[in-house]
PDB file of C-alpha atoms in Angstrom:
ATOM      1  CA  UNK A 271       0.000   0.000   0.000  1.00 50.00           C
ATOM      2  CA  UNK A 272       1.133   3.534  -0.728  1.00 45.00           C
ATOM      3  CA  UNK A 273       3.169   5.172   2.042  1.00 48.00           C
ATOM      4  CA  UNK A 274       1.326   8.453   1.446  1.00 56.00           C
ATOM      5  CA  UNK A 275      -2.112   6.999   2.183  1.00 73.00           C
ATOM      6  CA  UNK A 276      -4.103   9.577   4.160  1.00 88.00           C
ATOM      7  CA  UNK A 277      -6.294   7.285   6.252  1.00 90.00           C
ATOM      8  CA  UNK A 278      -8.023  10.137   8.084  1.00 91.00           C
ATOM      9  CA  UNK A 279      -9.071  11.909   4.879  1.00 95.00           C
ATOM     10  CA  UNK A 280     -10.254   8.652   3.315  1.00 97.00           C
ATOM     11  CA  UNK A 281     -12.229   7.823   6.475  1.00 97.00           C
ATOM     12  CA  UNK A 282     -13.995  11.195   6.303  1.00 96.00           C
ATOM     13  CA  UNK A 283     -14.885  10.630   2.648  1.00 97.00           C
ATOM     14  CA  UNK A 284     -16.154   7.142   3.392  1.00 98.00           C
ATOM     15  CA  UNK A 285     -18.358   8.220   6.299  1.00 97.00           C
ATOM     16  CA  UNK A 286     -19.843  11.063   4.245  1.00 97.00           C
ATOM     17  CA  UNK A 287     -20.360   9.305   0.925  1.00 97.00           C
ATOM     18  CA  UNK A 288     -20.461   5.609   1.788  1.00 98.00           C
ATOM     19  CA  UNK A 289     -17.754   5.008  -0.818  1.00 98.00           C
ATOM     20  CA  UNK A 290     -14.102   5.898  -1.343  1.00 98.00           C
ATOM     21  CA  UNK A 291     -11.372   5.162  -3.877  1.00 97.00           C
ATOM     22  CA  UNK A 292      -8.069   4.031  -2.340  1.00 97.00           C
ATOM     23  CA  UNK A 293      -5.258   4.700  -4.785  1.00 96.00           C
ATOM     24  CA  UNK A 294      -2.431   2.152  -4.688  1.00 96.00           C
ATOM     25  CA  UNK A 295      -4.232  -0.172  -2.275  1.00 97.00           C
ATOM     26  CA  UNK A 296      -2.239  -3.138  -3.645  1.00 97.00           C
ATOM     27  CA  UNK A 297       1.478  -2.901  -4.322  1.00 96.00           C
ATOM     28  CA  UNK A 298       3.046  -4.646  -7.312  1.00 96.00           C
ATOM     29  CA  UNK A 299       3.529  -7.954  -5.508  1.00 98.00           C
ATOM     30  CA  UNK A 300      -0.042  -8.032  -4.201  1.00 98.00           C
ATOM     31  CA  UNK A 301      -1.351  -7.171  -7.672  1.00 98.00           C
ATOM     32  CA  UNK A 302       0.373 -10.333  -8.875  1.00 98.00           C
ATOM     33  CA  UNK A 303      -1.338 -12.228  -6.061  1.00 98.00           C
ATOM     34  CA  UNK A 304      -4.707 -10.836  -7.121  1.00 98.00           C
ATOM     35  CA  UNK A 305      -4.007 -11.983 -10.688  1.00 97.00           C
ATOM     36  CA  UNK A 306      -3.189 -15.471  -9.420  1.00 98.00           C
ATOM     37  CA  UNK A 307      -6.288 -15.467  -7.212  1.00 97.00           C
ATOM     38  CA  UNK A 308      -8.564 -14.536 -10.121  1.00 96.00           C
ATOM     39  CA  UNK A 309      -6.918 -17.079 -12.439  1.00 95.00           C
ATOM     40  CA  UNK A 310      -7.384 -19.807  -9.845  1.00 96.00           C
ATOM     41  CA  UNK A 311     -11.031 -18.822  -9.295  1.00 94.00           C
ATOM     42  CA  UNK A 312     -11.746 -18.989 -13.037  1.00 92.00           C
ATOM     43  CA  UNK A 313     -10.025 -22.352 -13.388  1.00 94.00           C
ATOM     44  CA  UNK A 314     -11.704 -23.763 -10.259  1.00 95.00           C
ATOM     45  CA  UNK A 315     -15.279 -22.420 -10.210  1.00 93.00           C
ATOM     46  CA  UNK A 316     -17.736 -23.245  -7.462  1.00 93.00           C
ATOM     47  CA  UNK A 317     -21.183 -24.752  -8.009  1.00 91.00           C
ATOM     48  CA  UNK A 318     -22.557 -21.171  -7.905  1.00 91.00           C
ATOM     49  CA  UNK A 319     -20.660 -20.048 -11.025  1.00 87.00           C
ATOM     50  CA  UNK A 320     -22.936 -18.415 -13.622  1.00 85.00           C
ATOM     51  CA  UNK A 321     -22.929 -16.244 -16.749  1.00 76.00           C
ATOM     52  CA  UNK A 322     -25.336 -13.309 -16.419  1.00 65.00           C
ATOM     53  CA  UNK A 323     -24.987 -12.180 -20.026  1.00 64.00           C
ATOM     54  CA  UNK A 324     -27.733 -13.046 -22.496  1.00 59.00           C
ATOM     55  CA  UNK A 325     -25.705 -11.762 -25.447  1.00 64.00           C
ATOM     56  CA  UNK A 326     -23.597 -14.037 -27.627  1.00 66.00           C
ATOM     57  CA  UNK A 327     -21.054 -11.209 -27.980  1.00 66.00           C
ATOM     58  CA  UNK A 328     -20.602 -10.638 -24.250  1.00 68.00           C
ATOM     59  CA  UNK A 329     -19.925 -12.542 -21.057  1.00 76.00           C
ATOM     60  CA  UNK A 330     -20.583 -11.624 -17.427  1.00 78.00           C
ATOM     61  CA  UNK A 331     -19.142 -14.275 -15.123  1.00 84.00           C
ATOM     62  CA  UNK A 332     -20.217 -14.356 -11.484  1.00 86.00           C
ATOM     63  CA  UNK A 333     -19.049 -16.628  -8.672  1.00 94.00           C
ATOM     64  CA  UNK A 334     -18.831 -16.747  -4.857  1.00 94.00           C
ATOM     65  CA  UNK A 335     -16.936 -18.273  -1.959  1.00 96.00           C
ATOM     66  CA  UNK A 336     -13.774 -19.434  -3.660  1.00 96.00           C
ATOM     67  CA  UNK A 337     -11.486 -18.411  -0.796  1.00 96.00           C
ATOM     68  CA  UNK A 338     -11.561 -21.650   1.210  1.00 94.00           C
ATOM     69  CA  UNK A 339      -9.733 -23.488  -1.576  1.00 96.00           C
ATOM     70  CA  UNK A 340      -7.892 -20.476  -3.040  1.00 97.00           C
ATOM     71  CA  UNK A 341      -4.651 -19.771  -1.180  1.00 98.00           C
ATOM     72  CA  UNK A 342      -3.985 -16.670  -3.264  1.00 98.00           C
ATOM     73  CA  UNK A 343      -7.237 -15.151  -2.018  1.00 98.00           C
ATOM     74  CA  UNK A 344      -6.353 -16.086   1.549  1.00 98.00           C
ATOM     75  CA  UNK A 345      -3.047 -14.260   1.215  1.00 98.00           C
ATOM     76  CA  UNK A 346      -4.947 -11.052   0.434  1.00 98.00           C
ATOM     77  CA  UNK A 347      -7.836 -11.599   2.827  1.00 98.00           C
ATOM     78  CA  UNK A 348      -5.579 -12.128   5.850  1.00 97.00           C
ATOM     79  CA  UNK A 349      -3.020  -9.439   4.983  1.00 97.00           C
ATOM     80  CA  UNK A 350      -2.829  -7.429   8.208  1.00 97.00           C
ATOM     81  CA  UNK A 351      -1.528  -4.213   6.657  1.00 96.00           C
ATOM     82  CA  UNK A 352      -4.437  -4.089   4.213  1.00 97.00           C
ATOM     83  CA  UNK A 353      -6.944  -4.944   6.937  1.00 97.00           C
ATOM     84  CA  UNK A 354      -5.496  -2.390   9.356  1.00 96.00           C
ATOM     85  CA  UNK A 355      -6.127   0.394   6.860  1.00 95.00           C
ATOM     86  CA  UNK A 356      -9.590  -0.912   5.948  1.00 97.00           C
ATOM     87  CA  UNK A 357     -10.477  -1.019   9.641  1.00 97.00           C
ATOM     88  CA  UNK A 358      -9.412   2.604  10.124  1.00 96.00           C
ATOM     89  CA  UNK A 359     -11.128   3.897   6.972  1.00 97.00           C
ATOM     90  CA  UNK A 360     -14.448   2.168   7.628  1.00 97.00           C
ATOM     91  CA  UNK A 361     -14.362   2.828  11.374  1.00 97.00           C
ATOM     92  CA  UNK A 362     -14.572  -0.687  12.788  1.00 97.00           C
ATOM     93  CA  UNK A 363     -12.173  -2.305  15.269  1.00 97.00           C
ATOM     94  CA  UNK A 364     -12.642  -5.828  13.941  1.00 97.00           C
ATOM     95  CA  UNK A 365     -13.205  -7.368  10.536  1.00 98.00           C
ATOM     96  CA  UNK A 366     -14.875 -10.640   9.645  1.00 98.00           C
ATOM     97  CA  UNK A 367     -14.740 -12.032   6.148  1.00 98.00           C
ATOM     98  CA  UNK A 368     -18.177 -12.610   4.608  1.00 98.00           C
ATOM     99  CA  UNK A 369     -17.400 -13.802   1.080  1.00 98.00           C
ATOM    100  CA  UNK A 370     -15.463 -13.205  -2.110  1.00 97.00           C
ATOM    101  CA  UNK A 371     -17.284 -12.370  -5.333  1.00 96.00           C
ATOM    102  CA  UNK A 372     -15.816 -12.799  -8.806  1.00 94.00           C
ATOM    103  CA  UNK A 373     -17.289 -10.362 -11.361  1.00 90.00           C
ATOM    104  CA  UNK A 374     -15.837 -10.551 -14.856  1.00 86.00           C
ATOM    105  CA  UNK A 375     -17.184  -8.734 -17.905  1.00 83.00           C
ATOM    106  CA  UNK A 376     -16.001  -9.294 -21.471  1.00 81.00           C
ATOM    107  CA  UNK A 377     -17.135  -7.857 -24.785  1.00 75.00           C
ATOM    108  CA  UNK A 378     -20.739  -6.698 -25.010  1.00 70.00           C
ATOM    109  CA  UNK A 379     -21.615  -7.596 -21.420  1.00 68.00           C
ATOM    110  CA  UNK A 380     -24.617  -5.858 -19.819  1.00 70.00           C
ATOM    111  CA  UNK A 381     -24.587  -2.994 -17.348  1.00 77.00           C
ATOM    112  CA  UNK A 382     -26.130  -3.648 -13.942  1.00 82.00           C
ATOM    113  CA  UNK A 383     -29.144  -1.774 -12.522  1.00 89.00           C
ATOM    114  CA  UNK A 384     -29.078   0.586  -9.555  1.00 94.00           C
ATOM    115  CA  UNK A 385     -29.056  -1.553  -6.427  1.00 93.00           C
ATOM    116  CA  UNK A 386     -27.846  -2.021  -2.873  1.00 96.00           C
ATOM    117  CA  UNK A 387     -25.944  -5.156  -1.885  1.00 96.00           C
ATOM    118  CA  UNK A 388     -27.545  -5.373   1.548  1.00 97.00           C
ATOM    119  CA  UNK A 389     -30.937  -6.815   0.387  1.00 95.00           C
ATOM    120  CA  UNK A 390     -29.067  -9.865  -0.952  1.00 94.00           C
ATOM    121  CA  UNK A 391     -27.188 -10.466   2.297  1.00 97.00           C
ATOM    122  CA  UNK A 392     -27.889 -12.565   5.392  1.00 97.00           C
ATOM    123  CA  UNK A 393     -26.008 -10.026   7.537  1.00 98.00           C
ATOM    124  CA  UNK A 394     -26.905  -6.529   8.682  1.00 98.00           C
ATOM    125  CA  UNK A 395     -25.194  -3.806  10.697  1.00 97.00           C
ATOM    126  CA  UNK A 396     -23.692  -0.331  10.315  1.00 95.00           C
ATOM    127  CA  UNK A 397     -20.136  -1.297   9.345  1.00 97.00           C
ATOM    128  CA  UNK A 398     -20.479  -3.897   6.583  1.00 98.00           C
ATOM    129  CA  UNK A 399     -18.741  -3.133   3.309  1.00 98.00           C
ATOM    130  CA  UNK A 400     -17.102  -4.327   0.090  1.00 98.00           C
ATOM    131  CA  UNK A 401     -13.627  -3.904  -1.385  1.00 98.00           C
ATOM    132  CA  UNK A 402     -13.735  -3.947  -5.220  1.00 97.00           C
ATOM    133  CA  UNK A 403     -10.439  -4.610  -7.004  1.00 98.00           C
ATOM    134  CA  UNK A 404      -9.873  -5.003 -10.728  1.00 96.00           C
ATOM    135  CA  UNK A 405      -7.003  -6.336 -12.823  1.00 96.00           C
ATOM    136  CA  UNK A 406      -7.707  -3.875 -15.639  1.00 94.00           C
ATOM    137  CA  UNK A 407      -7.699  -0.117 -16.133  1.00 94.00           C
ATOM    138  CA  UNK A 408     -11.323   1.047 -16.013  1.00 92.00           C
ATOM    139  CA  UNK A 409     -12.531   4.279 -17.606  1.00 90.00           C
ATOM    140  CA  UNK A 410     -15.486   6.212 -16.230  1.00 91.00           C
ATOM    141  CA  UNK A 411     -17.954   4.810 -18.768  1.00 87.00           C
ATOM    142  CA  UNK A 412     -17.142   1.228 -17.724  1.00 87.00           C
ATOM    143  CA  UNK A 413     -16.689   1.798 -14.006  1.00 92.00           C
ATOM    144  CA  UNK A 414     -18.949   1.650 -10.966  1.00 94.00           C
ATOM    145  CA  UNK A 415     -21.316   4.550 -10.254  1.00 97.00           C
ATOM    146  CA  UNK A 416     -22.420   5.470  -6.717  1.00 98.00           C
ATOM    147  CA  UNK A 417     -25.049   7.724  -5.184  1.00 97.00           C
ATOM    148  CA  UNK A 418     -23.121   9.403  -2.344  1.00 97.00           C
ATOM    149  CA  UNK A 419     -24.827   9.445   1.032  1.00 96.00           C
ATOM    150  CA  UNK A 420     -27.541   6.972   0.007  1.00 97.00           C
ATOM    151  CA  UNK A 421     -26.309   4.536   2.673  1.00 97.00           C
ATOM    152  CA  UNK A 422     -27.679   6.942   5.299  1.00 95.00           C
ATOM    153  CA  UNK A 423     -31.243   6.960   3.969  1.00 95.00           C
ATOM    154  CA  UNK A 424     -32.427   4.121   6.220  1.00 93.00           C
ATOM    155  CA  UNK A 425     -34.190   2.599   3.209  1.00 93.00           C
ATOM    156  CA  UNK A 426     -33.777  -0.809   1.599  1.00 94.00           C
ATOM    157  CA  UNK A 427     -34.872  -1.394  -1.980  1.00 93.00           C
ATOM    158  CA  UNK A 428     -36.153  -4.463  -3.797  1.00 90.00           C
ATOM    159  CA  UNK A 429     -33.290  -5.780  -5.949  1.00 86.00           C
ATOM    160  CA  UNK A 430     -33.379  -6.439  -9.678  1.00 76.00           C
ATOM    161  CA  UNK A 431     -31.931  -9.286 -11.691  1.00 65.00           C
ATOM    162  CA  UNK A 432     -28.466  -8.671 -13.148  1.00 65.00           C
ATOM    163  CA  UNK A 433     -29.462 -10.863 -16.067  1.00 63.00           C
ATOM    164  CA  UNK A 434     -32.599  -9.126 -17.332  1.00 61.00           C
ATOM    165  CA  UNK A 435     -33.440  -6.302 -14.897  1.00 61.00           C
ATOM    166  CA  UNK A 436     -36.604  -7.964 -13.627  1.00 66.00           C
ATOM    167  CA  UNK A 437     -37.737  -7.435 -10.026  1.00 71.00           C
ATOM    168  CA  UNK A 438     -36.589 -10.165  -7.657  1.00 71.00           C
ATOM    169  CA  UNK A 439     -38.891 -11.528  -4.979  1.00 70.00           C
ATOM    170  CA  UNK A 440     -41.950  -9.780  -3.619  1.00 65.00           C
ATOM    171  CA  UNK A 441     -42.211  -6.543  -1.751  1.00 63.00           C
ATOM    172  CA  UNK A 442     -42.685  -6.643   2.018  1.00 67.00           C
ATOM    173  CA  UNK A 443     -42.452  -4.064   4.777  1.00 71.00           C
ATOM    174  CA  UNK A 444     -38.651  -4.340   4.838  1.00 81.00           C
ATOM    175  CA  UNK A 445     -38.154  -3.306   1.209  1.00 90.00           C
ATOM    176  CA  UNK A 446     -39.549  -0.700  -1.167  1.00 90.00           C
ATOM    177  CA  UNK A 447     -39.411  -0.266  -4.920  1.00 90.00           C
ATOM    178  CA  UNK A 448     -36.765   2.081  -6.282  1.00 90.00           C
ATOM    179  CA  UNK A 449     -38.811   4.346  -8.523  1.00 91.00           C
ATOM    180  CA  UNK A 450     -37.300   6.995 -10.803  1.00 93.00           C
ATOM    181  CA  UNK A 451     -38.699   9.646  -8.449  1.00 95.00           C
ATOM    182  CA  UNK A 452     -36.922   8.105  -5.452  1.00 95.00           C
ATOM    183  CA  UNK A 453     -33.733   7.698  -7.471  1.00 94.00           C
ATOM    184  CA  UNK A 454     -33.809  11.381  -8.433  1.00 95.00           C
ATOM    185  CA  UNK A 455     -34.405  12.379  -4.812  1.00 95.00           C
ATOM    186  CA  UNK A 456     -31.524  10.282  -3.473  1.00 95.00           C
ATOM    187  CA  UNK A 457     -29.110  11.418  -6.203  1.00 96.00           C
ATOM    188  CA  UNK A 458     -29.752  15.138  -5.717  1.00 93.00           C
ATOM    189  CA  UNK A 459     -26.099  15.557  -4.643  1.00 90.00           C
ATOM    190  CA  UNK A 460     -24.938  13.987  -7.867  1.00 96.00           C
ATOM    191  CA  UNK A 461     -23.283  10.688  -8.738  1.00 97.00           C
ATOM    192  CA  UNK A 462     -19.700   9.558  -8.106  1.00 97.00           C
ATOM    193  CA  UNK A 463     -17.862   7.617 -10.827  1.00 97.00           C
ATOM    194  CA  UNK A 464     -14.196   6.693 -10.415  1.00 95.00           C
ATOM    195  CA  UNK A 465     -11.481   6.211 -13.015  1.00 94.00           C
ATOM    196  CA  UNK A 466      -9.784   3.059 -11.814  1.00 96.00           C
ATOM    197  CA  UNK A 467      -6.175   1.901 -12.160  1.00 96.00           C
ATOM    198  CA  UNK A 468      -4.861  -1.603 -11.331  1.00 97.00           C
ATOM    199  CA  UNK A 469      -3.769  -1.663  -7.704  1.00 97.00           C
ATOM    200  CA  UNK A 470      -6.566   0.694  -6.602  1.00 97.00           C
ATOM    201  CA  UNK A 471      -9.574  -0.390  -4.549  1.00 98.00           C
ATOM    202  CA  UNK A 472     -13.101   0.954  -4.281  1.00 98.00           C
ATOM    203  CA  UNK A 473     -14.489   0.514  -0.762  1.00 98.00           C
ATOM    204  CA  UNK A 474     -18.218   0.950  -0.292  1.00 98.00           C
ATOM    205  CA  UNK A 475     -20.953   0.422   2.289  1.00 98.00           C
ATOM    206  CA  UNK A 476     -23.342  -2.410   1.444  1.00 98.00           C
ATOM    207  CA  UNK A 477     -26.316  -0.040   1.694  1.00 98.00           C
ATOM    208  CA  UNK A 478     -25.038   2.563  -0.766  1.00 98.00           C
ATOM    209  CA  UNK A 479     -26.855   2.602  -4.116  1.00 98.00           C
ATOM    210  CA  UNK A 480     -24.590   1.774  -7.028  1.00 96.00           C
ATOM    211  CA  UNK A 481     -24.538   0.268 -10.482  1.00 93.00           C
ATOM    212  CA  UNK A 482     -22.057  -1.167 -12.968  1.00 88.00           C
ATOM    213  CA  UNK A 483     -21.728   0.904 -16.136  1.00 86.00           C
ATOM    214  CA  UNK A 484     -20.909  -0.427 -19.566  1.00 78.00           C
ATOM    215  CA  UNK A 485     -19.610   1.802 -22.338  1.00 62.00           C
ATOM    216  CA  UNK A 486     -19.128   1.124 -26.013  1.00 61.00           C
ATOM    217  CA  UNK A 487     -16.413  -1.038 -27.517  1.00 61.00           C
ATOM    218  CA  UNK A 488     -14.882  -4.367 -26.676  1.00 62.00           C
ATOM    219  CA  UNK A 489     -13.352  -4.153 -23.205  1.00 69.00           C
ATOM    220  CA  UNK A 490     -12.691  -6.496 -20.318  1.00 83.00           C
ATOM    221  CA  UNK A 491     -13.212  -5.881 -16.626  1.00 86.00           C
ATOM    222  CA  UNK A 492     -11.850  -8.654 -14.417  1.00 92.00           C
ATOM    223  CA  UNK A 493     -12.804  -7.810 -10.850  1.00 94.00           C
ATOM    224  CA  UNK A 494     -12.796  -9.483  -7.472  1.00 96.00           C
ATOM    225  CA  UNK A 495     -14.783  -8.084  -4.585  1.00 97.00           C
ATOM    226  CA  UNK A 496     -14.247  -8.911  -0.904  1.00 98.00           C
ATOM    227  CA  UNK A 497     -17.247  -8.546   1.422  1.00 98.00           C
ATOM    228  CA  UNK A 498     -16.607  -7.777   5.091  1.00 98.00           C
ATOM    229  CA  UNK A 499     -18.612  -7.547   8.313  1.00 98.00           C
ATOM    230  CA  UNK A 500     -17.678  -4.990  10.959  1.00 98.00           C
ATOM    231  CA  UNK A 501     -18.097  -4.609  14.729  1.00 96.00           C
ATOM    232  CA  UNK A 502     -21.862  -4.477  14.886  1.00 94.00           C
ATOM    233  CA  UNK A 503     -22.733  -7.167  12.332  1.00 98.00           C
ATOM    234  CA  UNK A 504     -25.506  -9.675  13.014  1.00 98.00           C
ATOM    235  CA  UNK A 505     -27.479 -12.287  11.103  1.00 98.00           C
ATOM    236  CA  UNK A 506     -30.798 -11.314   9.549  1.00 97.00           C
ATOM    237  CA  UNK A 507     -33.674 -13.029   7.790  1.00 95.00           C
ATOM    238  CA  UNK A 508     -34.610  -9.807   6.010  1.00 94.00           C
ATOM    239  CA  UNK A 509     -33.263 -10.564   2.543  1.00 93.00           C
ATOM    240  CA  UNK A 510     -34.339 -11.265  -1.030  1.00 91.00           C
ATOM    241  CA  UNK A 511     -32.542 -13.706  -3.337  1.00 87.00           C
ATOM    242  CA  UNK A 512     -29.630 -14.232  -0.906  1.00 91.00           C
ATOM    243  CA  UNK A 513     -26.182 -14.293  -2.484  1.00 91.00           C
ATOM    244  CA  UNK A 514     -24.328 -16.361  -1.635  1.00 94.00           C
ATOM    245  CA  UNK A 515     -27.173 -18.739  -0.640  1.00 94.00           C
ATOM    246  CA  UNK A 516     -25.567 -19.456   2.721  1.00 94.00           C
ATOM    247  CA  UNK A 517     -28.649 -20.999   4.309  1.00 94.00           C
ATOM    248  CA  UNK A 518     -28.700 -23.598   1.544  1.00 93.00           C
ATOM    249  CA  UNK A 519     -25.024 -24.210   2.256  1.00 94.00           C
ATOM    250  CA  UNK A 520     -25.853 -25.051   5.869  1.00 96.00           C
ATOM    251  CA  UNK A 521     -25.718 -21.769   7.821  1.00 97.00           C
ATOM    252  CA  UNK A 522     -28.410 -21.553  10.512  1.00 96.00           C
ATOM    253  CA  UNK A 523     -29.898 -18.056  10.374  1.00 97.00           C
ATOM    254  CA  UNK A 524     -31.868 -16.465  13.196  1.00 96.00           C
ATOM    255  CA  UNK A 525     -32.826 -12.802  13.264  1.00 97.00           C
ATOM    256  CA  UNK A 526     -30.231 -10.905  15.293  1.00 97.00           C
ATOM    257  CA  UNK A 527     -27.971 -13.957  15.605  1.00 98.00           C
ATOM    258  CA  UNK A 528     -24.233 -13.554  16.044  1.00 97.00           C
ATOM    259  CA  UNK A 529     -21.603 -14.330  13.405  1.00 98.00           C
ATOM    260  CA  UNK A 530     -19.428 -17.313  14.239  1.00 95.00           C
ATOM    261  CA  UNK A 531     -15.797 -17.908  13.341  1.00 96.00           C
ATOM    262  CA  UNK A 532     -16.463 -20.870  11.055  1.00 96.00           C
ATOM    263  CA  UNK A 533     -18.689 -19.090   8.556  1.00 97.00           C
ATOM    264  CA  UNK A 534     -17.285 -15.595   9.129  1.00 98.00           C
ATOM    265  CA  UNK A 535     -13.588 -15.878  10.036  1.00 98.00           C
ATOM    266  CA  UNK A 536     -11.985 -12.941  11.838  1.00 98.00           C
ATOM    267  CA  UNK A 537      -9.407 -11.332   9.556  1.00 98.00           C
ATOM    268  CA  UNK A 538      -8.459  -8.385  11.783  1.00 97.00           C
ATOM    269  CA  UNK A 539      -6.935  -8.192  14.258  1.00 95.00           C
ATOM    270  CA  UNK A 540      -5.201 -11.572  14.242  1.00 78.00           C
TER     271      UNK A 540
END
């Protein structure tokens, strides 16, 4: 990580916007490790591996929970220097690892709709977040877009399918539909889009509204995202289309339940 990293300034940005770009998060050696981790994940997919693209000219590969058999991922996940800075920026004393998520777009792959990650998750709390890292340079028209401050709204929105944009699940009192009117209201401060360089990381709250953009031309975007739980995390049954489907994998979920070390290993401090 860069020696000139201003943790305090990044922490202020994160608390205000729910998202921050960390320049030089991975040094050259750790970038190589990320490359090896992604290569291993592609060559050794889990049973949850899928292609979200419906176009013959594009691919959108998606997979979860590769880290238990992927030593390259473990090297990054348990790196104490990286986790120390993440802890300070997000404002949580401890970190638990939730899951890894492979997201790879090639060619004419689709964009993703505005969404929050939290409705898909079996965990809740005020300090849960993602770290998005990519092997490729990403211009603004192919990057991630965020609505700053939307993580503070106290609202959870019904998610949409990444494959066709259809509404997932049914509405209940825990979730509301994200109408264009609500989207305009929440984005009144504007939208943040980052130009991304290999070695950078985008850190964002799992309740911040965001989407994946897709510009013109044949490009590739090979990304890996780490999902973390912070100090106040707890299990919840308030979810739609849970990803990963951890209950099906054997996790017993009770509302307000604690996170154990088997399913959610502590990565900081160790």
